[in-house]
Short mmCIF file of C-alpha atoms and ligand atoms in Angstrom, two decimals:
data_model
loop_
_atom_site.label_atom_id
_atom_site.label_comp_id
_atom_site.label_asym_id
_atom_site.label_seq_id
_atom_site.Cartn_x
_atom_site.Cartn_y
_atom_site.Cartn_z
CA UNK L 8 83.56 140.52 -115.94
CA UNK L 9 85.81 141.43 -118.85
CA UNK L 10 85.45 138.94 -121.68
CA UNK L 11 88.25 137.00 -123.23
CA UNK L 12 87.35 137.01 -126.88
CA UNK L 13 88.21 134.01 -129.05
CA UNK L 14 85.57 134.46 -131.74
CA UNK L 15 87.25 136.78 -134.26
CA UNK L 16 86.06 134.64 -137.19
CA UNK L 17 82.47 135.51 -136.24
CA UNK L 18 83.22 139.19 -135.97
CA UNK L 19 85.94 141.49 -134.71
CA UNK L 20 85.72 144.56 -132.49
CA UNK L 21 85.83 147.73 -134.58
CA UNK L 22 89.21 149.41 -134.19
CA UNK L 23 88.79 152.72 -132.30
CA UNK L 24 90.73 154.50 -135.08
CA UNK L 25 88.14 153.23 -137.56
CA UNK L 26 85.28 154.60 -135.48
CA UNK L 27 87.06 157.95 -135.24
CA UNK L 28 87.29 158.46 -139.00
CA UNK L 29 83.68 157.35 -139.50
CA UNK L 30 82.16 159.75 -136.99
CA UNK L 31 82.10 162.99 -139.05
CA UNK L 32 80.30 161.12 -141.84
CA UNK L 33 77.26 160.71 -139.61
CA UNK L 34 76.64 164.29 -138.53
CA UNK L 35 78.83 166.69 -140.53
CA UNK L 36 79.55 165.07 -143.86
CA UNK L 37 76.21 163.31 -144.18
CA UNK L 38 75.50 163.91 -147.87
CA UNK L 39 74.08 161.38 -150.31
CA UNK L 40 76.82 160.50 -152.79
CA UNK L 41 74.32 160.89 -155.66
CA UNK L 42 73.43 164.51 -154.74
CA UNK L 43 75.01 167.16 -156.96
CA UNK L 44 75.51 169.74 -154.17
CA UNK L 45 78.59 170.29 -152.01
CA UNK L 46 77.68 167.74 -149.34
CA UNK L 47 76.90 165.17 -151.99
CA UNK L 48 80.19 165.77 -153.77
CA UNK L 49 82.04 165.44 -150.47
CA UNK L 50 80.36 162.08 -149.86
CA UNK L 51 81.12 160.96 -153.41
CA UNK L 52 84.80 161.89 -153.00
CA UNK L 53 85.04 159.98 -149.71
CA UNK L 54 83.41 156.96 -151.32
CA UNK L 55 85.75 156.96 -154.30
CA UNK L 56 88.79 157.38 -152.06
CA UNK L 57 87.66 154.38 -150.01
CA UNK L 58 87.20 152.39 -153.21
CA UNK L 59 90.75 153.23 -154.26
CA UNK L 60 92.20 152.17 -150.92
CA UNK L 61 90.40 148.82 -151.00
CA UNK L 62 91.25 148.24 -154.67
CA UNK L 63 94.92 148.95 -153.97
CA UNK L 64 94.94 146.53 -151.06
CA UNK L 65 93.65 143.57 -153.08
CA UNK L 66 95.34 144.38 -156.41
CA UNK L 67 92.16 145.47 -158.20
CA UNK L 68 91.14 148.57 -160.15
CA UNK L 69 88.74 150.90 -158.32
CA UNK L 70 86.04 150.40 -160.96
CA UNK L 71 86.15 146.65 -160.27
CA UNK L 72 84.90 147.15 -156.68
CA UNK L 73 81.19 147.22 -155.79
CA UNK L 74 80.40 148.10 -152.18
CA UNK L 75 77.73 145.87 -150.65
CA UNK L 76 76.15 145.40 -147.23
CA UNK L 77 78.51 142.54 -146.48
CA UNK L 78 79.83 139.31 -147.89
CA UNK L 79 76.46 137.56 -147.79
CA UNK L 80 75.15 140.08 -150.28
CA UNK L 81 78.37 139.95 -152.31
CA UNK L 82 78.16 136.15 -152.61
CA UNK L 83 74.45 136.30 -153.49
CA UNK L 84 75.14 138.99 -156.08
CA UNK L 85 77.98 137.01 -157.62
CA UNK L 86 76.07 133.72 -157.85
CA UNK L 87 72.69 135.04 -158.96
CA UNK L 88 74.36 137.61 -161.21
CA UNK L 89 76.47 135.03 -163.05
CA UNK L 90 73.50 132.63 -163.27
CA UNK L 91 71.29 135.33 -164.78
CA UNK L 92 73.92 136.57 -167.22
CA UNK L 93 74.94 133.09 -168.42
CA UNK L 94 71.76 131.00 -168.22
CA UNK L 95 71.70 130.67 -172.02
CA UNK L 96 75.29 129.34 -172.00
CA UNK L 97 74.78 126.67 -169.38
CA UNK L 98 73.12 125.82 -166.08
CA UNK L 99 75.76 124.05 -164.02
CA UNK L 100 77.70 125.32 -160.99
CA UNK L 101 80.69 123.77 -159.21
CA UNK L 102 81.02 124.72 -155.56
CA UNK L 103 82.88 123.13 -152.68
CA UNK L 104 81.21 121.13 -149.94
CA UNK L 105 82.73 123.43 -147.31
CA UNK L 106 81.42 126.82 -148.52
CA UNK L 107 79.70 129.30 -146.22
CA UNK L 108 75.88 129.29 -146.21
CA UNK L 109 75.89 132.52 -148.24
CA UNK L 110 77.37 130.55 -151.17
CA UNK L 111 75.68 127.24 -150.47
CA UNK L 112 72.13 128.50 -150.16
CA UNK L 113 72.02 130.62 -153.35
CA UNK L 114 73.37 127.52 -155.18
CA UNK L 115 70.71 125.34 -153.50
CA UNK L 116 68.09 127.86 -154.58
CA UNK L 117 69.31 127.77 -158.18
CA UNK L 118 68.88 123.98 -158.09
CA UNK L 119 65.17 124.56 -157.53
CA UNK L 120 65.19 126.78 -160.65
CA UNK L 121 66.52 124.16 -163.03
CA UNK L 122 70.28 124.60 -162.48
CA UNK L 123 72.55 121.68 -161.52
CA UNK L 124 75.13 122.02 -158.76
CA UNK L 125 78.12 119.75 -158.14
CA UNK L 126 79.39 119.92 -154.56
CA UNK L 127 83.07 119.10 -154.73
CA UNK L 128 84.15 116.99 -151.71
CA UNK L 129 86.97 117.96 -149.36
CA UNK L 130 89.62 115.59 -148.02
CA UNK L 131 89.97 114.84 -144.30
CA UNK L 132 91.88 118.11 -143.76
CA UNK L 133 89.24 120.16 -145.52
CA UNK L 134 91.32 120.65 -148.68
CA UNK L 135 89.55 120.87 -152.04
CA UNK L 136 91.85 119.23 -154.60
CA UNK L 137 92.14 121.05 -157.94
CA UNK L 138 91.86 117.81 -159.92
CA UNK L 139 88.52 117.05 -158.27
CA UNK L 140 87.29 120.50 -159.32
CA UNK L 141 88.56 119.89 -162.88
CA UNK L 142 86.72 116.55 -163.00
CA UNK L 143 83.45 118.19 -161.94
CA UNK L 144 83.42 120.69 -164.82
CA UNK L 145 81.05 120.05 -167.73
CA UNK L 146 80.31 121.95 -170.96
CA UNK L 147 77.42 123.53 -169.07
CA UNK L 148 79.48 124.93 -166.15
CA UNK L 149 79.06 128.69 -165.74
CA UNK L 150 80.57 129.25 -162.27
CA UNK L 151 83.13 127.73 -159.92
CA UNK L 152 83.05 128.90 -156.28
CA UNK L 153 85.75 127.85 -153.82
CA UNK L 154 86.45 129.82 -150.66
CA UNK L 155 89.95 131.13 -149.87
CA UNK L 156 89.91 129.78 -146.31
CA UNK L 157 87.38 127.99 -144.17
CA UNK L 158 85.56 130.05 -141.54
CA UNK L 159 85.19 126.88 -139.49
CA UNK L 160 88.35 124.81 -139.62
CA UNK L 161 90.74 127.40 -141.06
CA UNK L 162 92.02 125.36 -144.01
CA UNK L 163 93.44 127.52 -146.82
CA UNK L 164 92.47 126.23 -150.26
CA UNK L 165 94.78 125.86 -153.28
CA UNK L 166 92.93 128.70 -154.97
CA UNK L 167 95.70 129.61 -157.45
CA UNK L 168 95.67 126.12 -159.02
CA UNK L 169 91.87 126.05 -159.15
CA UNK L 170 91.89 129.49 -160.82
CA UNK L 171 94.19 128.14 -163.55
CA UNK L 172 91.71 125.37 -164.25
CA UNK L 173 88.78 127.82 -164.34
CA UNK L 174 90.70 130.17 -166.62
CA UNK L 175 91.62 127.33 -168.98
CA UNK L 176 87.93 126.58 -169.40
CA UNK L 177 86.85 130.24 -169.45
CA UNK L 178 84.59 129.78 -166.43
CA UNK L 179 84.12 132.65 -163.92
CA UNK L 180 85.71 131.84 -160.55
CA UNK L 181 84.27 133.18 -157.28
CA UNK L 182 86.52 133.26 -154.21
CA UNK L 183 84.92 133.95 -150.82
CA UNK L 184 87.83 135.71 -149.09
CA UNK L 185 85.95 136.80 -145.98
CA UNK L 186 88.31 135.03 -143.60
CA UNK L 187 91.52 136.01 -145.37
CA UNK L 188 91.29 139.70 -146.33
CA UNK L 189 93.15 141.63 -143.65
CA UNK L 190 94.54 138.44 -142.13
CA UNK L 191 96.82 137.06 -144.83
CA UNK L 192 97.88 138.63 -148.15
CA UNK L 193 95.06 138.62 -150.72
CA UNK L 194 95.68 139.79 -154.27
CA UNK L 195 93.01 139.13 -156.88
CA UNK L 196 95.54 138.93 -159.71
CA UNK L 197 97.84 136.52 -157.90
CA UNK L 198 94.88 134.39 -156.81
CA UNK L 199 93.31 134.49 -160.27
CA UNK L 200 89.83 135.32 -158.97
CA UNK L 201 87.19 136.78 -161.30
CA UNK L 202 84.89 137.54 -158.37
CA UNK L 203 85.92 137.93 -154.73
CA UNK L 204 83.82 138.71 -151.67
CA UNK L 205 84.86 140.35 -148.40
CA UNK L 206 83.32 141.88 -145.28
CA UNK L 207 84.76 144.77 -143.22
CA UNK L 208 83.69 143.55 -139.77
CA UNK L 209 85.99 140.54 -140.07
CA UNK L 210 89.06 142.79 -140.19
CA UNK L 211 88.31 145.41 -137.51
CA UNK L 212 86.01 147.52 -139.70
CA UNK L 213 82.32 148.24 -139.16
CA UNK L 214 79.47 145.79 -139.66
CA UNK L 215 77.11 146.36 -142.58
CA UNK L 216 79.66 146.96 -145.32
CA UNK L 217 81.55 144.63 -147.60
CA UNK L 218 82.48 144.45 -151.22
CA UNK L 219 82.40 142.33 -154.32
CA UNK L 220 85.38 142.49 -156.65
CA UNK L 221 84.25 141.96 -160.24
CA UNK L 222 87.10 141.49 -162.69
CA UNK L 223 86.64 143.74 -165.71
CA UNK L 224 84.86 141.77 -168.43
CA UNK L 225 83.09 139.34 -166.05
CA UNK L 226 79.47 139.17 -167.13
CA UNK L 227 77.12 139.79 -164.24
CA UNK L 228 73.47 140.74 -164.28
CA UNK L 229 72.59 143.64 -161.94
CA UNK L 230 71.44 142.53 -158.53
CA UNK L 231 69.50 145.13 -156.56
CA UNK L 232 67.27 147.23 -158.80
CA UNK L 233 66.01 150.72 -158.09
CA UNK L 234 68.92 153.07 -158.73
CA UNK L 235 72.11 153.38 -160.74
CA UNK L 236 74.59 153.59 -157.84
CA UNK L 237 77.83 151.61 -158.07
CA UNK L 238 77.80 152.02 -161.89
CA UNK L 239 74.40 150.41 -162.06
CA UNK L 240 75.62 147.25 -160.37
CA UNK L 241 74.05 147.76 -156.94
CA UNK L 242 71.14 150.11 -156.29
CA UNK L 243 70.68 151.81 -152.90
CA UNK L 244 72.16 154.91 -151.25
CA UNK L 245 75.78 154.17 -150.49
CA UNK L 246 76.98 153.63 -146.93
CA UNK L 247 79.60 156.39 -146.72
CA UNK L 248 80.56 156.03 -143.03
CA UNK L 249 80.87 152.30 -143.67
CA UNK L 250 83.07 152.76 -146.75
CA UNK L 251 85.29 155.28 -144.93
CA UNK L 252 85.56 152.88 -141.99
CA UNK L 253 86.34 149.94 -144.26
CA UNK L 254 89.13 151.94 -145.90
CA UNK L 255 90.63 152.84 -142.52
CA UNK L 256 90.44 149.21 -141.45
CA UNK L 257 92.28 148.29 -144.66
CA UNK L 258 94.97 150.90 -143.96
CA UNK L 259 95.49 149.51 -140.45
CA UNK L 260 95.78 145.97 -141.80
CA UNK L 261 98.23 147.15 -144.43
CA UNK L 262 100.35 148.53 -141.61
CA UNK L 263 100.01 145.70 -139.08
CA UNK L 264 99.03 142.50 -140.84
CA UNK L 265 102.41 140.81 -141.20
CA UNK L 266 103.29 141.42 -137.54
CA UNK L 267 99.81 140.31 -136.42
CA UNK L 268 100.04 137.14 -138.50
CA UNK L 269 103.27 136.19 -136.74
CA UNK L 270 101.92 136.83 -133.24
CA UNK L 271 98.66 135.01 -133.84
CA UNK L 272 100.42 132.09 -135.46
CA UNK L 273 102.60 131.70 -132.37
CA UNK L 274 99.51 131.64 -130.13
CA UNK L 275 97.69 129.29 -132.51
CA UNK L 276 100.61 126.86 -132.61
CA UNK L 277 100.81 126.86 -128.84
CA UNK L 278 97.12 125.89 -128.63
CA UNK L 279 97.52 123.22 -131.31
CA UNK L 280 100.50 121.76 -129.45
CA UNK L 281 99.39 122.08 -125.82
CA UNK L 282 95.68 121.28 -125.91
CA UNK L 283 96.26 117.67 -127.12
CA UNK L 284 98.97 117.34 -124.43
CA UNK L 285 96.67 118.50 -121.65
CA UNK L 286 93.47 116.77 -122.74
CA UNK L 287 92.88 113.22 -123.95
CA UNK L 288 90.56 112.29 -126.82
CA UNK L 289 91.22 115.44 -128.84
CA UNK L 290 91.31 115.78 -132.61
CA UNK L 291 92.68 118.85 -134.38
CA UNK L 292 90.48 119.73 -137.35
CA UNK L 293 91.69 121.41 -140.52
CA UNK L 294 95.06 121.32 -142.24
CA UNK L 295 98.01 121.64 -139.86
CA UNK L 296 100.05 123.97 -142.11
CA UNK L 297 97.79 125.30 -144.87
CA UNK L 298 95.75 127.05 -142.23
CA UNK L 299 94.73 130.54 -141.16
CA UNK L 300 97.22 131.99 -138.65
CA UNK L 301 94.36 132.83 -136.28
CA UNK L 302 92.37 129.57 -136.29
CA UNK L 303 92.61 126.55 -133.98
CA UNK L 304 89.78 124.02 -134.22
CA UNK L 305 89.33 120.93 -132.07
CA UNK L 306 86.91 118.08 -131.45
CA UNK L 307 86.65 116.52 -128.01
CA UNK L 308 85.39 112.96 -127.75
CA UNK L 309 82.33 112.46 -125.57
CA UNK L 310 81.72 116.18 -125.02
CA UNK L 311 78.69 118.18 -126.03
CA UNK L 312 80.11 121.28 -127.76
CA UNK L 313 77.22 123.52 -126.72
CA UNK L 314 77.77 122.67 -123.06
CA UNK L 315 81.48 123.30 -123.39
CA UNK L 316 80.79 126.75 -124.83
CA UNK L 317 78.42 127.52 -121.96
CA UNK L 318 81.02 126.40 -119.48
CA UNK L 319 83.70 128.60 -121.09
CA UNK L 320 81.21 131.46 -121.21
CA UNK L 321 80.70 131.17 -117.45
CA UNK L 322 84.46 131.57 -117.16
CA UNK L 323 84.34 134.75 -119.24
CA UNK L 324 85.63 133.10 -122.42
CA UNK L 325 83.79 133.66 -125.72
CA UNK L 326 84.45 130.93 -128.28
CA UNK L 327 82.44 129.06 -130.90
CA UNK L 328 81.73 125.65 -132.32
CA UNK L 329 82.47 127.11 -135.74
CA UNK L 330 78.97 126.85 -137.08
CA UNK L 331 75.68 128.00 -135.66
CA UNK L 332 73.17 125.34 -134.74
CA UNK L 333 69.91 125.55 -136.62
CA UNK L 334 67.09 127.22 -134.66
CA UNK L 335 68.12 125.71 -131.36
CA UNK L 336 68.05 122.17 -132.75
CA UNK L 337 71.55 120.74 -132.75
CA UNK L 338 72.62 119.62 -136.16
CA UNK L 339 76.22 118.61 -136.76
CA UNK L 340 78.22 121.04 -138.87
CA UNK L 341 78.03 120.40 -142.61
CA UNK L 342 81.74 121.16 -142.89
CA UNK L 343 82.74 118.69 -140.17
CA UNK L 344 80.59 116.06 -141.85
CA UNK L 345 82.26 116.91 -145.17
CA UNK L 346 85.69 116.14 -143.70
CA UNK L 347 84.37 112.80 -142.51
CA UNK L 348 83.93 113.33 -138.76
CA UNK L 349 81.68 110.92 -136.89
CA UNK L 350 78.79 112.54 -135.01
CA UNK L 351 80.51 112.26 -131.63
CA UNK L 352 83.47 114.36 -132.80
CA UNK L 353 81.33 116.71 -134.89
CA UNK L 354 79.16 117.55 -131.87
CA UNK L 355 82.18 118.09 -129.64
CA UNK L 356 83.67 120.93 -131.71
CA UNK L 357 85.45 124.01 -130.42
CA UNK L 358 86.72 126.85 -132.64
CA UNK L 359 89.20 129.32 -131.19
CA UNK L 360 89.89 132.32 -133.43
CA UNK L 361 92.40 135.02 -132.57
CA UNK L 362 92.82 138.65 -133.53
CA UNK L 363 94.39 142.05 -132.93
CA UNK L 364 93.67 142.13 -129.21
CA UNK L 365 94.48 138.52 -128.33
CA UNK L 366 97.21 138.25 -125.71
CA UNK L 367 99.47 135.68 -124.14
CA UNK L 368 97.37 135.96 -120.95
CA UNK L 369 94.25 135.00 -122.89
CA UNK L 370 96.01 131.88 -124.14
CA UNK L 371 97.21 131.03 -120.61
CA UNK L 372 93.70 131.42 -119.25
CA UNK L 373 92.19 129.16 -121.91
CA UNK L 374 94.84 126.51 -121.29
CA UNK L 375 94.02 126.72 -117.58
CA UNK L 376 90.23 126.53 -117.90
CA UNK L 377 89.72 124.17 -120.83
CA UNK L 378 91.06 120.84 -119.42
CA UNK L 379 88.77 120.81 -116.38
CA UNK L 380 85.82 122.09 -118.46
CA UNK L 381 86.24 119.19 -120.90
CA UNK L 382 86.85 116.56 -118.22
CA UNK L 383 83.89 117.83 -116.15
CA UNK L 384 81.56 117.35 -119.11
CA UNK L 385 82.81 113.84 -119.71
CA UNK L 386 81.84 112.62 -116.24
N1 LIG O 1 81.65 133.90 -145.99
C1 LIG O 1 82.37 133.49 -144.93
C2 LIG O 1 83.48 132.51 -145.14
C3 LIG O 1 82.06 133.96 -143.66
O1 LIG O 1 82.78 133.53 -142.61
C4 LIG O 1 80.99 134.89 -143.49
C5 LIG O 1 80.62 135.41 -142.11
N2 LIG O 1 80.58 134.43 -141.12
C6 LIG O 1 80.30 135.31 -144.64
C7 LIG O 1 80.65 134.79 -145.86
C8 LIG O 1 79.18 136.30 -144.54
O2 LIG O 1 79.63 137.55 -144.16
P1 LIG O 1 78.61 138.67 -143.60
O3 LIG O 1 77.90 138.04 -142.43
O4 LIG O 1 79.48 139.79 -143.20
O5 LIG O 1 77.67 138.99 -144.69
#
C-alpha cells in the first residue's frame, strides 16, 4: 500500500534532485576536505560552495556557518558552547517551556552543573510573550533560547521582539529554526539571532547534516575536540555529500518555497476548518494565524492518540501525536501541558504536517477516514 505521508515535521523525503547531486561525492569525488591533494581540494571547494549557498539563504556570512550532524548537535553546541565561554560572567539561562528536547535537555544538564534555568511559560496558544522573557532576565543571564516555530503545535514565536530584548541586554540569543528554514522565510539579520540551528532533512535534504549559524563575535567554546575542521569550531571529517545535498535542498526551497507555502496553507486551513465540522469534541492546538503553513494540530476528547495513529496507519496514513512517547510508556506531551491542556486532551493529540508532495487527494482521504476512526475509538 502506498503511504499517505502527513509527518513532514518529523522528517521529509529527500528530493530526488538532491540525491542526484550527492551521488558523485560518494564514489568519484570522495576526498577528505582536509587533504591537500586534488581530491581533497575538490571536496573542500564543494564544501565551501555549499556553505555559501546556505549562508546566502539565511542572510549570513559563509564564515558564520558551522556544519554539524543535525540540529540536535547544533543546539547542544550552542548551549554548552555559550555556557563554557561565559561561565565566569554568569550562570543563568532563559529558555521557553516549549523548546525541543535538544534545547531542553542540555539546559537541564547544565542545571545539574550549578547553572540556573528559567523556563518561560507559553500562553494557551503556545506563544512566548516578549515581556515574560524580559522579566526572566537577571544580571547572571548568559543565554536566551526561544524556538522560531513549534515542531508540535506549529506556533510561530515573536522572535524579532525577543531578539531586541536580548540585544538590549547584550545576551546571546539562540533560535531553533528547524521547523522554519525552507518552509517560511528565515533571515538571521531580520530575526536578530546570534545563534540559529537547522537540519537538512526537514526541508527535503539528507539526514545527518545540519548547521549552526554563529554570528561573528558571539563567544562560543569549541564543542567537538580532535581536529581543526570548521575553523576549529567542530572537529570531525566533514560530510561532503551531506553538505552538497543540503545546498541543493536550499536551492530548491529558494525556488519553490513561496508557492509551496501557499498550497500547504490552503490544505492546512481546510483541515482546520473541516475537521471540527465533521467531528465533535475537537480542539485546535496552537495559534490560529501565527502558525506554520504546514501544521495542523488537534486534540480529540476521549480518544487515545496512540490508538488513533494505529488506526490511521492501518488506513495507510502516517501522522503523529507531535511528540514521541517515552520508552513505550505514555507520558503527555510537555508542550501540550505547557499550553494548559488537561490530560484527556493532551493524550488525544494528532499532528498533521504537510510538505512538497502533499496533495488535495491526501487531504480528501484524511477527511474521509478520520471521523469514523475517532468515533470508533470513542465507543
Ligand atoms: N529542534 C526541533 C524544533 C526539531 O523539530 C528537531 C527534530 N524533530 C530538532 C531540533 C532536532 O533535529 P535533528 O533530529 O535533525 O537533530
